[in-house]
Amino acid sequence: MEISVVLADGSERKVPSGFTVSQLATMIGKKLGADSVAAKINGILRDLDTVLGNGDQVQIITRNSDQGREVLRHSTAHVLAQAVTDLWPNTHYAIGPSIADGFYYDFELPDGQHFSDDDLTRIEARMREIVREDQTFARSEYSISEGLDLFAGQPFKLEIIETVANQAAEPEEEDLNEGVEVGSISVYRNSSGFIDLCRGPHVSSTLMLGSFKLMRVAGAYWRGNERRPQLQRIYGTAWESDKALKEHLVRLEEAEKRDHRRIGLELDLFHFPPEIGGGLPVFHPKGALIRSIMEDYSKREHRKAGYEFAWTPHIAKSTLFEISGHLGWYKAGMYPPMEMEGATYYPKPMNCPMHILIYKSKGRSYKELPLRLFEFGTVYRFERSGVLHGLARVRGLTQDDSHIFCSPDQLASELSRLLRFILSMLKTFGLSEFEAELATRPEKSVGEDYEWEYATSALEYALKESGIAYTVANGEGAFYAPKIDVHLKDAIGRRWQVSTLQVDLQMPQRFDMEFVDSDNTRKRPYMIHRALFGSVERFFAILLEHYAGALPVWLSPVQVAVLPVRDDHGEYANDVVNELKRSDSRVDYMAADEPLGSRIRKAKIEKVPYILVVGDADVAGKTVGVNARGSNDPERGVPLAEFIKRISPELNGQPLGDIVD
RNA sequence: GCCCGGGUAGCUCAGUCGGUAGAGCAGCUCACUCGUAAUGAGCAGGUCAGGAGUUCAAAUCUCCUCUCGGGCUCCA
């Protein structure tokens, strides 16, 4: 008896009935057989030992594909759980999915024990034994009640099974995590007897695993809920080969070298004095210089784009935040209050209420709209100590914040103009890969449906106009506003959230804002909140990591270093310095009091874009030797005037041009 | 806030079995004046995060506090 299956390329293949996926793969090619870890049969992921049926569409999943790695990682997570339950009998094991680059597994050790870092070594050793034991993963299906018996004593597994059982009543719901087909569960059993609740698929033998490494132990709440028990999570990484694993570890090292906290220290840009308090950075001269270049540039472009500047204080009386509603719904994110002369003051967590007061300082006419207020506004937010992370997550941050007040019919064009402005500005900082997210009305929210629809469709219009790729995040909006969040990808592919753009449906009402329209009626303006960098501090961190500290010339605190070969070249070197200063560049003079090689090394470590070396030949010929960043091949005898001409386009950020409506 | 791991010179780190502290880099001084990523010598630098306890004796062992890192939750 033969059956026929359809392969991924559309070709048909006849195989004996009873043939498994694995046999098919080996029949197609020896290497494919060896590299296969699972298959998609009629669109569903299945194990290698699945018996093929007549007419099945089969796509073999190999270990070096994204889906193949997921299978490897998931299977490695099972081996981890098996190793832990071997070493700590009676451990409760919870869930162990594959994640980007690896996997984790959550455990609750008996008697309140906790893993230490040393345990990782022991666990990893046990895992390697299990791998060598050539244990098979065998799938079987059970009813809910059988499942409850099978996992008696495993509270987390029982909870998952119960969830599955409840979903049987509501078949609409997609099943979670490890639960399987509605109404029944599937279980994988290793040859040692270890069982785990799992949807699969898995590799057929532990011998197919091995290129893995346990990375760290962390705490994690059961089902992500901080009111549920805290489990011990072990993170690991796993790959299709030792080579791929090694490459991943090298990438991690590279990422670590780009860590903005490390670069900030090395380049003397900023630090976090414990005397000031967690999450409160101080910027050293070079860091402050970079910041001010960013801010000056931003201000210039905002002015050109029709923004007016505002300046507002850092604290305000509680009444302001009562009106704005912050004390109602954002209090947990605010610094504690201060009492003074019978009034209660709070550091501001956002700038919007103060900008609204500027709007409200007088009657507004439709002729003034859109009114675009802009401020580098420093706000203070209480972030729990565990979440602080360098400049990317701080307690005092400066937003490049703006609030735009416009009439309803201006909303769509204003949003679209704004989004183009944001993307152009991000591009001049050398960031070019963006994705946007349109976050729509959440369940818990205020306002009328028609308002939400109007605002959301205006946001969507702006997204379409700008051409940016976007996804819709249903129900992820703020409770008072739908929003667009712009994410960007940095040089090594990490995603960061930067800009945010929100249409506020609440504040104009809370503050009873209005304007007089052309028909002499009073109307309520629309209000857009928007931050472009997000926070200057975070954006600074992103730039440092994106460029690994080697900022573009226009942002570099020192753009050119001038090094005389000997002391007696100092006079000419000084002329060079002065000439460069006249061309508006930032120059450092490095006197010949230590060897040239040593000074060059220092300048290279400081990531100075251009190192100019001047010696006898240069004094004679009015030239410079140019050692550019990123090159180890210096150029000799470049006329000074030519060098200045060459770098002048790099000295200032590119203007955005007109952002027209 | 919670779980795990750290905190020794400005930075990176060593410090064995409990016996009062060590290196490299950076800094300072002197010499060297040099053509593209480390010239040499010398000097200085420490309440071993802080406090309490155990001990004849604590960087080292115990407890508490602070703080930093990795996660969870949260978020610009």
Short mmCIF file of N, CA, C and O (backbone and C1' of nucleotides) in Angstrom, two decimals, chain A residues 114 216 218-219 221 224 230 232 235 261 383-384 386 393-394 497 538 566-567 592 598 601 615-618 627 636, chain B residues 1-5 11-12 26-27 31-39 67-76:
data_model
loop_
_atom_site.label_atom_id
_atom_site.label_comp_id
_atom_site.label_asym_id
_atom_site.label_seq_id
_atom_site.Cartn_x
_atom_site.Cartn_y
_atom_site.Cartn_z
N HIS A 114 15.81 27.99 47.23
CA HIS A 114 16.01 28.84 46.05
C HIS A 114 17.25 28.39 45.31
O HIS A 114 18.20 27.91 45.92
N ARG A 216 20.90 32.34 33.51
CA ARG A 216 20.74 33.01 34.79
C ARG A 216 19.48 32.53 35.48
O ARG A 216 18.62 31.91 34.87
N ALA A 218 16.27 33.87 37.91
CA ALA A 218 15.54 35.10 38.20
C ALA A 218 14.25 34.73 38.89
O ALA A 218 13.84 33.57 38.91
N GLY A 219 13.62 35.70 39.46
CA GLY A 219 12.31 35.48 40.05
C GLY A 219 11.25 35.80 39.02
O GLY A 219 11.46 36.64 38.16
N TYR A 221 6.76 35.90 38.74
CA TYR A 221 5.49 35.57 39.37
C TYR A 221 4.72 34.57 38.53
O TYR A 221 4.75 34.64 37.29
N GLY A 224 2.58 35.77 35.80
CA GLY A 224 2.87 37.19 35.69
C GLY A 224 2.12 38.08 36.65
O GLY A 224 2.06 39.28 36.49
N GLN A 230 5.73 33.70 43.88
CA GLN A 230 6.88 33.99 43.05
C GLN A 230 7.69 32.71 42.84
O GLN A 230 8.07 32.04 43.79
N GLN A 232 10.90 30.50 40.76
CA GLN A 232 12.29 30.67 40.36
C GLN A 232 12.38 30.36 38.88
O GLN A 232 12.02 29.26 38.46
N TYR A 235 16.74 30.88 33.02
CA TYR A 235 16.83 31.22 31.60
C TYR A 235 17.98 30.47 30.96
O TYR A 235 19.05 30.32 31.56
N ARG A 261 25.42 52.33 29.87
CA ARG A 261 25.93 52.62 31.21
C ARG A 261 27.44 52.49 31.23
O ARG A 261 28.15 53.27 31.86
N GLU A 383 9.41 55.43 40.22
CA GLU A 383 9.55 54.12 39.61
C GLU A 383 10.06 53.19 40.69
O GLU A 383 11.00 53.53 41.41
N ARG A 384 9.51 52.01 40.77
CA ARG A 384 9.95 51.09 41.81
C ARG A 384 11.42 50.73 41.56
O ARG A 384 11.85 50.59 40.42
N GLY A 386 13.33 48.33 41.52
CA GLY A 386 13.76 47.23 40.67
C GLY A 386 13.69 47.51 39.17
O GLY A 386 14.25 46.78 38.38
N ARG A 393 15.64 54.09 32.06
CA ARG A 393 14.51 54.10 32.99
C ARG A 393 14.96 54.83 34.24
O ARG A 393 15.72 54.28 35.04
N VAL A 394 14.53 56.05 34.39
CA VAL A 394 14.99 56.90 35.49
C VAL A 394 13.82 57.46 36.27
O VAL A 394 12.66 57.23 35.93
N GLN A 497 11.09 51.67 22.38
CA GLN A 497 9.96 52.57 22.19
C GLN A 497 10.45 53.99 22.39
O GLN A 497 11.09 54.29 23.40
N ARG A 538 16.51 58.71 27.77
CA ARG A 538 16.41 57.42 27.10
C ARG A 538 16.93 57.50 25.67
O ARG A 538 17.63 56.62 25.20
N ARG A 566 56.03 66.64 17.50
CA ARG A 566 56.96 67.09 18.55
C ARG A 566 56.50 68.44 19.06
O ARG A 566 55.67 69.10 18.45
N ASP A 567 57.11 68.86 20.17
CA ASP A 567 56.76 70.16 20.74
C ASP A 567 56.92 71.30 19.73
O ASP A 567 56.13 72.23 19.70
N ALA A 592 52.47 67.40 22.87
CA ALA A 592 53.44 66.33 22.63
C ALA A 592 54.19 65.94 23.90
O ALA A 592 55.40 65.78 23.89
N SER A 598 50.63 56.83 21.86
CA SER A 598 49.83 56.82 23.08
C SER A 598 48.70 57.85 22.99
O SER A 598 47.57 57.59 23.40
N ARG A 601 46.09 56.62 20.61
CA ARG A 601 45.28 55.59 21.25
C ARG A 601 44.21 56.21 22.15
O ARG A 601 43.05 55.82 22.13
N GLY A 615 53.33 67.18 11.58
CA GLY A 615 54.77 67.08 11.78
C GLY A 615 55.50 67.99 10.83
O GLY A 615 54.90 68.94 10.30
N ASP A 616 56.77 67.69 10.63
CA ASP A 616 57.62 68.55 9.80
C ASP A 616 57.01 68.84 8.43
O ASP A 616 56.90 69.99 8.01
N ALA A 617 56.59 67.77 7.75
CA ALA A 617 56.10 67.93 6.39
C ALA A 617 54.85 68.82 6.37
O ALA A 617 54.64 69.59 5.42
N ASP A 618 54.04 68.71 7.43
CA ASP A 618 52.80 69.48 7.47
C ASP A 618 53.05 70.95 7.73
O ASP A 618 52.39 71.82 7.16
N ASN A 627 43.61 60.96 10.44
CA ASN A 627 43.30 59.61 10.87
C ASN A 627 41.83 59.60 11.27
O ASN A 627 41.46 60.09 12.34
N ARG A 636 48.06 61.04 4.60
CA ARG A 636 49.07 62.07 4.88
C ARG A 636 48.95 63.22 3.90
O ARG A 636 48.50 63.06 2.77
P G B 1 11.95 48.96 47.62
"O5'" G B 1 10.89 47.83 47.61
"C5'" G B 1 9.88 47.77 48.57
"C4'" G B 1 8.89 46.75 48.07
"C3'" G B 1 9.49 45.37 47.80
"O3'" G B 1 9.50 44.60 49.00
"C1'" G B 1 8.23 46.04 45.93
P C B 2 10.75 43.64 49.35
"O5'" C B 2 10.51 42.39 48.38
"C5'" C B 2 9.36 41.58 48.56
"C4'" C B 2 9.28 40.57 47.45
"C3'" C B 2 10.56 39.81 47.16
"O3'" C B 2 10.72 38.71 48.03
"C1'" C B 2 9.67 40.62 45.13
P C B 3 12.21 38.23 48.47
"O5'" C B 3 12.72 37.40 47.21
"C5'" C B 3 12.25 36.08 46.98
"C4'" C B 3 12.88 35.54 45.73
"C3'" C B 3 14.39 35.57 45.69
"O3'" C B 3 14.97 34.47 46.37
"C1'" C B 3 13.56 36.47 43.68
P C B 4 16.40 34.64 47.04
"O5'" C B 4 17.42 34.67 45.82
"C5'" C B 4 17.63 33.50 45.05
"C4'" C B 4 18.53 33.82 43.88
"C3'" C B 4 19.86 34.47 44.24
"O3'" C B 4 20.81 33.52 44.67
"C1'" C B 4 18.87 35.68 42.48
P G B 5 21.95 33.97 45.69
"O5'" G B 5 22.89 34.88 44.80
"C5'" G B 5 23.54 34.32 43.68
"C4'" G B 5 24.23 35.41 42.89
"C3'" G B 5 25.19 36.26 43.69
"O3'" G B 5 26.43 35.60 43.85
"C1'" G B 5 23.83 37.64 42.34
P C B 11 35.30 53.71 40.57
"O5'" C B 11 35.89 53.19 39.19
"C5'" C B 11 35.27 53.55 37.96
"C4'" C B 11 35.98 52.82 36.83
"C3'" C B 11 36.03 51.30 36.99
"O3'" C B 11 34.86 50.68 36.50
"C1'" C B 11 38.19 52.12 36.49
P U B 12 34.41 49.29 37.07
"O5'" U B 12 35.52 48.27 36.55
"C5'" U B 12 35.57 47.91 35.16
"C4'" U B 12 36.67 46.90 34.96
"C3'" U B 12 36.62 45.71 35.91
"O3'" U B 12 35.71 44.72 35.49
"C1'" U B 12 38.83 46.56 35.80
P A B 26 47.50 54.45 31.62
"O5'" A B 26 46.38 55.23 32.45
"C5'" A B 26 45.20 55.71 31.81
"C4'" A B 26 44.30 56.38 32.82
"C3'" A B 26 44.92 57.54 33.58
"O3'" A B 26 44.89 58.75 32.86
"C1'" A B 26 43.88 56.09 35.10
P G B 27 46.09 59.80 33.02
"O5'" G B 27 46.01 60.20 34.56
"C5'" G B 27 44.93 60.98 35.06
"C4'" G B 27 45.18 61.34 36.50
"C3'" G B 27 46.50 62.05 36.77
"O3'" G B 27 46.39 63.44 36.54
"C1'" G B 27 46.23 60.29 38.32
P A B 31 62.53 67.05 33.92
"O5'" A B 31 63.04 65.76 33.13
"C5'" A B 31 64.38 65.30 33.32
"C4'" A B 31 64.54 63.92 32.72
"C3'" A B 31 64.28 63.84 31.21
"O3'" A B 31 65.38 64.26 30.44
"C1'" A B 31 63.17 62.07 32.31
P C B 32 65.14 64.97 29.06
"O5'" C B 32 64.52 63.81 28.16
"C5'" C B 32 65.31 62.68 27.78
"C4'" C B 32 64.45 61.69 27.03
"C3'" C B 32 63.78 62.23 25.78
"O3'" C B 32 64.65 62.19 24.67
"C1'" C B 32 62.20 61.04 27.07
P U B 33 64.77 63.50 23.77
"O5'" U B 33 63.35 63.60 23.04
"C5'" U B 33 62.94 62.63 22.10
"C4'" U B 33 61.84 63.21 21.23
"C3'" U B 33 62.27 64.46 20.46
"O3'" U B 33 61.67 64.45 19.18
"C1'" U B 33 60.37 64.93 21.79
P C B 34 62.38 63.81 17.97
"O5'" C B 34 61.22 62.84 17.49
"C5'" C B 34 61.53 61.49 17.21
"C4'" C B 34 60.37 60.61 17.59
"C3'" C B 34 59.07 60.84 16.84
"O3'" C B 34 58.58 59.60 16.37
"C1'" C B 34 58.68 60.64 19.13
P G B 35 58.61 59.30 14.83
"O5'" G B 35 57.20 59.81 14.31
"C5'" G B 35 56.02 59.35 14.95
"C4'" G B 35 54.93 59.18 13.92
"C3'" G B 35 55.29 58.23 12.77
"O3'" G B 35 54.08 57.57 12.40
"C1'" G B 35 54.74 60.35 11.91
P U B 36 54.04 55.95 12.23
"O5'" U B 36 52.64 55.57 12.87
"C5'" U B 36 52.45 55.59 14.28
"C4'" U B 36 50.99 55.79 14.58
"C3'" U B 36 50.05 54.88 13.79
"O3'" U B 36 48.94 54.59 14.62
"C1'" U B 36 49.51 57.12 13.36
P A B 37 48.57 53.13 15.09
"O5'" A B 37 48.67 53.16 16.65
"C5'" A B 37 48.20 54.17 17.52
"C4'" A B 37 47.93 53.47 18.82
"C3'" A B 37 48.29 51.99 18.83
"O3'" A B 37 48.62 51.61 20.16
"C1'" A B 37 45.98 52.23 19.10
P A B 38 50.06 50.99 20.51
"O5'" A B 38 50.52 51.73 21.83
"C5'" A B 38 50.07 53.02 22.21
"C4'" A B 38 50.62 53.30 23.58
"C3'" A B 38 51.89 52.52 23.94
"O3'" A B 38 52.55 53.23 24.98
"C1'" A B 38 50.14 51.77 25.29
P U B 39 53.50 54.44 24.75
"O5'" U B 39 54.81 54.02 25.57
"C5'" U B 39 55.76 53.16 24.99
"C4'" U B 39 57.09 53.47 25.58
"C3'" U B 39 57.19 53.28 27.09
"O3'" U B 39 57.36 51.92 27.46
"C1'" U B 39 58.19 55.33 26.48
P U B 67 19.07 52.70 48.76
"O5'" U B 67 20.30 52.29 47.85
"C5'" U B 67 21.34 53.22 47.56
"C4'" U B 67 22.48 52.51 46.88
"C3'" U B 67 22.11 51.75 45.62
"O3'" U B 67 22.05 52.60 44.49
"C1'" U B 67 23.43 50.37 46.99
P C B 68 21.12 52.22 43.24
"O5'" C B 68 22.02 51.18 42.44
"C5'" C B 68 23.23 51.61 41.81
"C4'" C B 68 24.00 50.41 41.32
"C3'" C B 68 23.24 49.47 40.40
"O3'" C B 68 23.18 49.94 39.07
"C1'" C B 68 24.37 48.20 42.02
P G B 69 21.98 49.50 38.11
"O5'" G B 69 22.33 47.99 37.78
"C5'" G B 69 23.44 47.67 36.96
"C4'" G B 69 23.63 46.18 36.89
"C3'" G B 69 22.43 45.38 36.41
"O3'" G B 69 22.34 45.40 35.00
"C1'" G B 69 23.30 44.34 38.32
P G B 70 20.93 45.19 34.29
"O5'" G B 70 20.65 43.65 34.53
"C5'" G B 70 21.45 42.66 33.91
"C4'" G B 70 20.90 41.30 34.23
"C3'" G B 70 19.41 41.17 33.98
"O3'" G B 70 19.15 40.90 32.61
"C1'" G B 70 19.92 40.29 36.11
P G B 71 17.77 41.31 31.94
"O5'" G B 71 16.83 40.18 32.54
"C5'" G B 71 15.52 40.50 32.91
"C4'" G B 71 14.99 39.36 33.72
"C3'" G B 71 13.54 39.55 34.10
"O3'" G B 71 12.72 39.03 33.06
"C1'" G B 71 14.79 39.11 36.04
P C B 72 11.45 39.86 32.57
"O5'" C B 72 10.48 39.66 33.81
"C5'" C B 72 10.02 38.36 34.14
"C4'" C B 72 9.16 38.42 35.38
"C3'" C B 72 8.08 39.49 35.36
"O3'" C B 72 6.93 39.06 34.65
"C1'" C B 72 9.23 39.57 37.42
P U B 73 6.14 40.06 33.70
"O5'" U B 73 5.54 41.11 34.73
"C5'" U B 73 4.39 40.80 35.51
"C4'" U B 73 4.17 41.88 36.53
"C3'" U B 73 3.96 43.28 35.96
"O3'" U B 73 2.63 43.51 35.52
"C1'" U B 73 5.54 43.38 37.69
P C B 74 2.37 44.27 34.14
"O5'" C B 74 2.93 45.73 34.43
"C5'" C B 74 2.30 46.60 35.37
"C4'" C B 74 3.16 47.81 35.62
"C3'" C B 74 3.41 48.70 34.41
"O3'" C B 74 2.32 49.58 34.16
"C1'" C B 74 5.44 48.32 35.52
P C B 75 2.03 50.04 32.60
"O5'" C B 75 3.31 50.91 32.22
"C5'" C B 75 3.34 52.31 32.47
"C4'" C B 75 4.72 52.83 32.28
"C3'" C B 75 5.10 53.24 30.86
"O3'" C B 75 4.67 54.56 30.59
"C1'" C B 75 6.83 51.93 31.79
P A B 76 4.35 55.03 29.03
"O5'" A B 76 5.68 55.78 28.61
"C5'" A B 76 5.67 56.67 27.50
"C4'" A B 76 7.09 57.02 27.16
"C3'" A B 76 8.02 55.82 27.10
"O3'" A B 76 7.99 55.22 25.83
"C1'" A B 76 9.01 57.52 28.42
#
